[in-house]
Coordinates of C-alpha atoms and ligand atoms in Angstrom, one line a residue:
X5 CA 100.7 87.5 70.3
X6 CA 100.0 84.9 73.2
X7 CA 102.2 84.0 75.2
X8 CA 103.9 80.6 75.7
X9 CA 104.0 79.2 78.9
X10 CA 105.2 75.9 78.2
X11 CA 107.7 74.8 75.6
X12 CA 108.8 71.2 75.5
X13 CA 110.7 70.1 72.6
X14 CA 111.5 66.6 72.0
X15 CA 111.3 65.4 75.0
X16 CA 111.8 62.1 76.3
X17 CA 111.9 60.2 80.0
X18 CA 113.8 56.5 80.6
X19 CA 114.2 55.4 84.3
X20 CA 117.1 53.7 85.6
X21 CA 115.5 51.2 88.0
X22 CA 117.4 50.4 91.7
X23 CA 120.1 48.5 89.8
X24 CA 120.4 50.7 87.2
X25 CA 120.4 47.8 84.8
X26 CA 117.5 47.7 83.7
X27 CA 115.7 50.8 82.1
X28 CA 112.1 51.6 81.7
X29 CA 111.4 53.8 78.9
X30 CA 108.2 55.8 80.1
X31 CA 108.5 58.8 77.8
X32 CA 109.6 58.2 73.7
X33 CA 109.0 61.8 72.5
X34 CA 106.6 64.2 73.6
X35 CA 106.8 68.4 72.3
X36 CA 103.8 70.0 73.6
X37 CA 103.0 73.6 74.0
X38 CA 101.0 75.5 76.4
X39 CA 99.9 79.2 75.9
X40 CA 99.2 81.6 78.3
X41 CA 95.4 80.9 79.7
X42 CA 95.4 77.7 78.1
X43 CA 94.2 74.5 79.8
X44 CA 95.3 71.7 78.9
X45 CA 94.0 67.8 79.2
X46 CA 96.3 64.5 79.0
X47 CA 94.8 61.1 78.7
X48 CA 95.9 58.2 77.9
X49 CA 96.3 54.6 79.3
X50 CA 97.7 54.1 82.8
X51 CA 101.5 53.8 82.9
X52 CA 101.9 55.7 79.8
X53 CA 104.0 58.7 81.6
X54 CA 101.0 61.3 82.2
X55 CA 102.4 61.0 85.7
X56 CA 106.0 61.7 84.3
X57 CA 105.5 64.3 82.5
X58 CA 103.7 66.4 84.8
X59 CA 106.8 66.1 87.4
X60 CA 109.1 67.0 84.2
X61 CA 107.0 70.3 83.8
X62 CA 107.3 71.0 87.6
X63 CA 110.7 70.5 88.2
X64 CA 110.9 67.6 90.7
X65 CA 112.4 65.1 87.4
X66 CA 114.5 66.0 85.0
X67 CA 114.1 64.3 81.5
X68 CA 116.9 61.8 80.0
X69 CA 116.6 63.7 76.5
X70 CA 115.3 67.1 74.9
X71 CA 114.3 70.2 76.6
X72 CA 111.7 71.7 79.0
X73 CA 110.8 75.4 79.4
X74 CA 108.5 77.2 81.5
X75 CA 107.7 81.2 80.6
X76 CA 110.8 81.0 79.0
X77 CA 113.3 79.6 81.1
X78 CA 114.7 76.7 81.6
X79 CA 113.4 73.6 84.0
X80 CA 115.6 73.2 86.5
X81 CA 114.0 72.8 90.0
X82 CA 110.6 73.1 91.6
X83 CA 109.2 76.9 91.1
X84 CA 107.0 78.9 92.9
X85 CA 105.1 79.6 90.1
X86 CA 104.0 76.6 89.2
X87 CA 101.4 75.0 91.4
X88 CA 100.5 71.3 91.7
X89 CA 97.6 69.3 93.2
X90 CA 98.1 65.5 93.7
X91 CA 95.3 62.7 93.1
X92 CA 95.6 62.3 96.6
X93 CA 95.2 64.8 98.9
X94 CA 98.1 65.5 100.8
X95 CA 97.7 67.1 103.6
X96 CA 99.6 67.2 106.9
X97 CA 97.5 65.7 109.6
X98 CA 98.5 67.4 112.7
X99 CA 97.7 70.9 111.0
X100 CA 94.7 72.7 110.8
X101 CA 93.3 73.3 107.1
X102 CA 94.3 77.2 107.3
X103 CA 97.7 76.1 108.1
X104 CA 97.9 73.3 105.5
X105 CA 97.4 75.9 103.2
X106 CA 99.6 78.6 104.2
X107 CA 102.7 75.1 104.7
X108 CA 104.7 76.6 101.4
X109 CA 104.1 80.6 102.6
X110 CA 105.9 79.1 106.0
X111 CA 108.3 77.3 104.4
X112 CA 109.4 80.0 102.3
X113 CA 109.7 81.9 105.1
X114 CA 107.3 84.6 104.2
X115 CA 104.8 86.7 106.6
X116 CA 102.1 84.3 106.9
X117 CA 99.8 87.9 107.6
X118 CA 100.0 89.1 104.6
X119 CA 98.6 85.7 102.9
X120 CA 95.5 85.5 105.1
X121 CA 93.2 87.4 103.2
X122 CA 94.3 85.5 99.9
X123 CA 94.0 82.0 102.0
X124 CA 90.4 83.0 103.5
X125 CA 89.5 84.2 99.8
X126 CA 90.0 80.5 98.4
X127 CA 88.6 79.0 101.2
X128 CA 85.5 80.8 100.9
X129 CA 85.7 80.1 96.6
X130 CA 85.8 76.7 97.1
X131 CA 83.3 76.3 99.8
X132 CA 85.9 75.5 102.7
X133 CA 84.7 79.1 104.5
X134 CA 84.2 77.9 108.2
X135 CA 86.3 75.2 108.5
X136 CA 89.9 77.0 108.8
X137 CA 90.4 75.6 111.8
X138 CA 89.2 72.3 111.2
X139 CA 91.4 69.5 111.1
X140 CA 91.8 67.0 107.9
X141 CA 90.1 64.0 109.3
X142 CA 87.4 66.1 109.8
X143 CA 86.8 66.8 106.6
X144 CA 85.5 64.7 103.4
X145 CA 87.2 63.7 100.6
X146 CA 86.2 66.6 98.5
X147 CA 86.8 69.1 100.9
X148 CA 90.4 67.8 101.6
X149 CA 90.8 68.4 97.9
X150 CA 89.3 71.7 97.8
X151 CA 92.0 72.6 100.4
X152 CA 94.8 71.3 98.1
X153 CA 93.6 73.2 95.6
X154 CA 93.8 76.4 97.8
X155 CA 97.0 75.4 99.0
X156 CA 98.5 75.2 95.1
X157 CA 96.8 78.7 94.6
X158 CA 98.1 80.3 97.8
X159 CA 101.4 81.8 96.1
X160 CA 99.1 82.7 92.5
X161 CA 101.2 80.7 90.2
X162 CA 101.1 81.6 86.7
X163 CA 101.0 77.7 85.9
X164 CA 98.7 75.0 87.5
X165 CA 99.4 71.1 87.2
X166 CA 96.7 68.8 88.3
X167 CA 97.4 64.8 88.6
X168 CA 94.1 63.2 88.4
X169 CA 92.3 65.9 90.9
X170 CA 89.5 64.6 91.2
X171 CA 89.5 61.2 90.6
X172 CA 89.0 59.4 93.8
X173 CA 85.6 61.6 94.4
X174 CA 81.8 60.6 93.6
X175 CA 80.6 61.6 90.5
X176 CA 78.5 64.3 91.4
X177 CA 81.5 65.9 94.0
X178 CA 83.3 65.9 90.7
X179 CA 80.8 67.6 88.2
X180 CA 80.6 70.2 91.1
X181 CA 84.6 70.4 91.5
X182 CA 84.8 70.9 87.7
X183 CA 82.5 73.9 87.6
X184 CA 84.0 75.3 90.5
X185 CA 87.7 75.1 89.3
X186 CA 86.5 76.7 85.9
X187 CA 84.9 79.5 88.2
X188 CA 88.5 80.0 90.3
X189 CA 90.3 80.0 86.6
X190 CA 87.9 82.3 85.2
X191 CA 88.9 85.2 87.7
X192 CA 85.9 85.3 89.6
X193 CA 88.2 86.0 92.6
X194 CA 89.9 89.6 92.2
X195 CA 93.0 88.1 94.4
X196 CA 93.4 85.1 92.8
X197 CA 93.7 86.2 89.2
X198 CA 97.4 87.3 88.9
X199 CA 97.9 91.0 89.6
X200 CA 99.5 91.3 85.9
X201 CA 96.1 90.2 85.0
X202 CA 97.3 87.0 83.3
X203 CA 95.4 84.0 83.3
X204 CA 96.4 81.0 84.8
X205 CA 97.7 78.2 82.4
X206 CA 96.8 74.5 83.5
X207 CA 97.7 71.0 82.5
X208 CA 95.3 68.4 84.1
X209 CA 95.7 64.8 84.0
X210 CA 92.5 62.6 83.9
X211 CA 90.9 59.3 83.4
X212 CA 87.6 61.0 82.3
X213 CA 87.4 61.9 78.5
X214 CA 84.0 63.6 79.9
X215 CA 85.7 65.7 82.4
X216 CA 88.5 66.7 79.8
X217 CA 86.4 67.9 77.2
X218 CA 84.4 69.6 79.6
X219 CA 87.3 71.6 81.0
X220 CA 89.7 72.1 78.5
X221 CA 90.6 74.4 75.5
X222 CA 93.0 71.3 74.3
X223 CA 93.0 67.5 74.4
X224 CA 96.3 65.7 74.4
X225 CA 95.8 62.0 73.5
X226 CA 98.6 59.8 74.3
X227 CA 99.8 56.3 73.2
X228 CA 100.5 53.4 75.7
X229 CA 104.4 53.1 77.0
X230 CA 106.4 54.7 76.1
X231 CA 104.1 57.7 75.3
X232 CA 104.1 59.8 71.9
X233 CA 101.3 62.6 71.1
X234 CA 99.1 60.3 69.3
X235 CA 96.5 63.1 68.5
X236 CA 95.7 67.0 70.1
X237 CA 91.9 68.1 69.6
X238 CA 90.6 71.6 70.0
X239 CA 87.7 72.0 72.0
X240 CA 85.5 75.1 70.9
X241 CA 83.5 76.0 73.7
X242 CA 84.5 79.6 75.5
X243 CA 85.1 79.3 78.6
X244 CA 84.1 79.2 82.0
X245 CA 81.2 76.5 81.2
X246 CA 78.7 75.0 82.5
X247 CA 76.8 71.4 82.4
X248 CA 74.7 73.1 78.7
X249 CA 77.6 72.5 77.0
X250 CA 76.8 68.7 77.6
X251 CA 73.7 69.3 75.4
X252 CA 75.6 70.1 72.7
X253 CA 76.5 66.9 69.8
X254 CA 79.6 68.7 69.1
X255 CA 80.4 67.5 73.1
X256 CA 78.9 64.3 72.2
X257 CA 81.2 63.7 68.9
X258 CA 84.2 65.0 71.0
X259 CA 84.1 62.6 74.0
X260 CA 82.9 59.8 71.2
X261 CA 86.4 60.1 69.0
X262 CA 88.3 60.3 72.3
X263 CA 87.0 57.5 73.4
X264 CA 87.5 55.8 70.7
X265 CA 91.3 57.0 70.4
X266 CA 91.6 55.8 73.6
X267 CA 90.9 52.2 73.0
X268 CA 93.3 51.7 70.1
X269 CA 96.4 53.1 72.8
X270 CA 95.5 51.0 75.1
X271 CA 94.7 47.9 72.7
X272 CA 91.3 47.0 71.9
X273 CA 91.7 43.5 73.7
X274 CA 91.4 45.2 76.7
X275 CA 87.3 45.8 75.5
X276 CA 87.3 42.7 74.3
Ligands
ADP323 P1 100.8 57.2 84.4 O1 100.8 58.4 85.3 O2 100.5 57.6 83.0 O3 99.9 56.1 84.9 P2 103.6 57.1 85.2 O4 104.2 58.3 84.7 O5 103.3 57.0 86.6 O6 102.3 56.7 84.3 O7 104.6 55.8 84.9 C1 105.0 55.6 83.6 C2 105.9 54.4 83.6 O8 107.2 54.7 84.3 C3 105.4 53.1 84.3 O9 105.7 52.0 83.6 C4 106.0 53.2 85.7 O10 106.2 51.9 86.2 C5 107.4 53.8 85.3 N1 107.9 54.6 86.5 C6 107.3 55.6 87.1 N2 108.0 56.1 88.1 C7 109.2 55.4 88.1 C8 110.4 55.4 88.9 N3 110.5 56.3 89.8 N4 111.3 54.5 88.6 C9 111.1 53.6 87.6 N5 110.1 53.5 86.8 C10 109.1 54.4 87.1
MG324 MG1 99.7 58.8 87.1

């Protein structure tokens, strides 16, 4: 039987605000689970919680209600098996990109040596071969990414969170960014697939109903504030893919009732 990665049960999110009067309910009740390999979309209107949620899973928020497990344990602090990439890329300025990417090997305190060959691998799977030494403002927007990206991998977590990767990129950077990350999850890299041989799980957060059907083996819909599962779709395509699945009308249909889910959480006037 697969595995499960990730187990959240009833789970729900209210901030207290400075005061702590007032209270901003972001999450009503979400379960969701994740098995092992399995990647995993969220859409849904902005400020519904997709943000939320994503720190729940990783450990840097704790939820006000219901419970949040990760391969079977308990959320209770940031992990090293869990990586994350921001919709920004955040990357220290006054480092080069090698040693942006090797930040949480050094803050770990770990021999930096013996991550070299890993760090060089991902550079060279996501096209960043050459620019090692380079520093982030010499580098696009895409690349900077890529280098996050590498940086998430660099201690082969077992589960991937992504915040809107690639949202701030052109649309053909992205297209290429998606094939690529289904490449790197695929195994194509002998180092980067886990050395138990399990396949990375990922949740991925995204404004484009395109790029989440393309990607995923699930689609999590979400209601406006404060978020519920408002549907789940399966997507049938075997993965890793590549742009022919866009000539098939079951994509079509797919990204079609999305779409159209989409509009009734956020409220049709907002097409009107
Ligand atoms: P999304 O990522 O879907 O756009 P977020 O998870 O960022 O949504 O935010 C969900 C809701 O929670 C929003 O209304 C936002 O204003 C509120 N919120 C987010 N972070 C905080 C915080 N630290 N304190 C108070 N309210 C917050
Ligand atoms: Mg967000």
């Amino acid at each position: 039987m697969e595995k499960t990665v990730i187990d959240i049960n009833k789970m729900g999110m209210t901030y207290s605000t400075g005061s702590g009067e007032e209270k901003i309910q972001a999450i009503k009740e979400i379960s969701l689970h994740a098995k092992e390999g399995e990647f995993i979309s969220l859409v849904g209107p902005s400020g519904c919680g997709k943000t939320t949620l994503l720190r729940i899973i990783s450990g840097l928020l704790s939820p006000t209600v219901g419970s949040v497990s990760v391969n079977g344990k308990k959320v209770d602090g940031p992990s090293k098996d869990i990586g994350i990439v921001f919709q920004n890329p955040v990357l220290l300025e006054w480092r080069n990109i090698l040693d942006n990417i090797l930040l949480p090997i050094e803050i770990r305190n770990y021999d930096k040596k013996q991550y070299l060959g890993l760090a060089k691998e991902l550079l060279k799977l996501t096209g960043l071969s050459g620019f090692e030494k380079r520093m982030p403002y010499e580098l696009s927007g895409g690349m900077k990414q890529r280098a996050c990206i590498c940086r998430a991998l660099i201690e082969n977590p077992s589960l991937l969170l992504m915040d809107e990767p690639f949202g701030a990129l052109d649309a053909f950077t992205r297209d290429q960014m998606n094939i690529e990350l289904l490449k790197i999850l695929a195994g194509e890299s002998k180092s980067v697939m886990r050395e138990d041989k399990k396949k990375k799980t990922v949740i991925f957060i995204t404004h484009s109903i395109t790029e989440a059907v393309f990607l995923s083996d699930k689609v999590v819909v979400l209601s406006g504030r404060p978020s519920m599962v408002l549907k789940s779709y399966d997507i049938p395509f075997d993965r890793p893919r590549n742009e022919e699945v866009l000539r098939e009308s079951e994509f079509g249909n797919l990204v079609y009732q999305i779409t159209e889910d989409i509009k009734i959480a956020c409220g049709e006037s907002l097409y009107a």
